[in-house]
Amino acid sequence: MLDFFTIFSKGGIVLWCFQGAGVTESFTGPVNALIRSVILQERSGNNSYTHEALSLKYKLDNEFELIYVVGFQKILTLTYVDKFIDDVQLHFRDRYKNELEQKGALKLLNNNYEFEDDFKMLLREAEDSSKAKSPGHMRTFKESEKSQKTVKSMIETKGGDKTKERSGKKNKNTKKEGECCCWWYSKKGGSFGGMFGMLKGLVGSKSLTREDMESVLDKMRDHLIAKNVAAEIASQLCDSVAKKLEGKVMGTFTTVASTVKLALQDSLVQILQPKRRVDILRDVMEAQSQRRPFVITFCGVNGVGKSTNLAKISFWLIENGFTVLIAACDTFRAGAVEQLRTHQRRLNSLHPPEQHGGRPVVQLYEKGYGKDAAGIAMEAIAYARNQVFDVVLVDTAGRMQDNAPLMTALAKLIAVNMPDLVLFVGEALVGNEAVDQLVKFNQALADHSMSDRPRLIDGIVLTKFDTIDDKVGAAISMTYITGQPIVFVGTGQTYNDLRSLNARAVVSALMKA
């Protein structure tokens, strides 16, 4: 019933694999998707992953830097898989321990891992034990203990408990058979053992267990929440770090706390550098070569600074030699069009038309209030194509994630116009709210899309970053929940106050006590 099972190193070398009878499709695609979306993105707190019609379960072996992955059809409920993958790991380690201890990719490649017979035996045992487990038989009332109780047995006799307690208590001075009678030897040995155990816990040369890390992880979790990381994300991050370190042999004179902290720092940097990198300048030039405008849509909740940051990005694009058309698709908020017109006038005063062949570098396309936003965006894109504008920036109305009619309208605008980039504008001040906003925005875009592969949020603009000191946790929460990068960070009120995110600087601020 298994589609495949594979064992490979963290360096990507496949040591052994199995493919089920009748399975013709390669398992490379699902495994690569697992690596890209989970393992490289530090999301290994949960040991399961779904890819199209397959369910994947995986286990990390941190001591030998191996990954065990099993895949099966997600419509199946295979209760034995978790235990089975543990058994395979133990057998494979025991059989090839000497080979696995040899470091280096070439040595791994040169070894031959014959494991098929062991694997089939373990699979057969797992399937047989699963079939043998029948549902428990429900007892009748007469078979239960309650039927044996009488009124008398439920009445507590005076002092009965105390007698029972006295008779049941063990005498501390009573020695067990074979126990050492030399009290000085046991006490000295105990104190020495306790001190040695404490030192062993503080320094290296031991394999880490979940129990070793529990207290440190709890402190780390509280620290992340205090720095504005959403509580759920903080827990998932700590679980992922625990899974990454469990079984790993610590270096000499390395404390558990420093090991966990270093692993968490690496995970946070990895999260802030997601799999997809957004390079707007390169993408605009590619659209130019295709003789079409590059379209960016801005969305987000009310009052986060969408129009202000749209103007900052306009200035950045103009500074890089591109012409911009701003589409005023916020037809609800009073003053929204006037705000954009003010930005347009100021930007054109900074870059006068006389310096650009008499043509304004930024123009505003607006149709007033109360109109269909999707229609205005479509007209603006057509106008930009005819007038040869390089970039169209679509400003949309702020909306709360629970407002179904406005979320439907946003999904329609994106589905109809298919922008090149959908940017979510969010505040750096929010904590748990960031997760709710992003999840519901993505869900609304998916629910109201007309295609099988809906357009979701492609990147994040984080505003008011200059107001939060070292409480930078919202950056982690937003990137973790979407898997998309933070494209820009707003750091002030002027057009120049727009920065790229420095992942290491953010992590350093986050880990600061």
PDB file of C-alpha atoms in Angstrom, residues 22 35 38 44 76 97 105 115 118 124 187 190 194 197 209 225 252 254 315 363 402 437 501:
ATOM      1  CA  GLY A  22       2.230  -0.941  -9.902  1.00  0.00           C
ATOM      2  CA  ILE A  35      12.579  19.472   0.615  1.00  0.00           C
ATOM      3  CA  VAL A  38       9.368  21.991   4.516  1.00  0.00           C
ATOM      4  CA  SER A  44       9.814  20.346  10.185  1.00  0.00           C
ATOM      5  CA  LEU A  76      -5.625   5.747   2.792  1.00  0.00           C
ATOM      6  CA  LYS A  97      26.479   2.222  11.331  1.00  0.00           C
ATOM      7  CA  ALA A 105      29.835  12.517   0.177  1.00  0.00           C
ATOM      8  CA  PHE A 115      18.315  -3.152   2.469  1.00  0.00           C
ATOM      9  CA  ASP A 118      15.026  -6.078   5.772  1.00  0.00           C
ATOM     10  CA  ARG A 124       5.167  -7.225   6.453  1.00  0.00           C
ATOM     11  CA  LYS A 187      25.859   9.026  49.417  1.00  0.00           C
ATOM     12  CA  GLY A 190      25.376   9.868  44.539  1.00  0.00           C
ATOM     13  CA  GLY A 194      25.008  14.178  40.470  1.00  0.00           C
ATOM     14  CA  GLY A 197      25.695  14.432  35.497  1.00  0.00           C
ATOM     15  CA  THR A 209      17.121  14.406  23.578  1.00  0.00           C
ATOM     16  CA  ILE A 225       6.346  35.767  21.844  1.00  0.00           C
ATOM     17  CA  THR A 252      32.871  19.407  23.305  1.00  0.00           C
ATOM     18  CA  THR A 254      29.017  23.209  24.032  1.00  0.00           C
ATOM     19  CA  PHE A 315       9.633  57.070  -6.344  1.00  0.00           C
ATOM     20  CA  GLN A 363       0.414  59.715 -13.953  1.00  0.00           C
ATOM     21  CA  ASP A 402     -13.528  39.299   7.916  1.00  0.00           C
ATOM     22  CA  GLN A 437      -4.889  38.642   8.260  1.00  0.00           C
ATOM     23  CA  LEU A 501      15.000  43.532   4.604  1.00  0.00           C
TER      24      LEU A 501
END
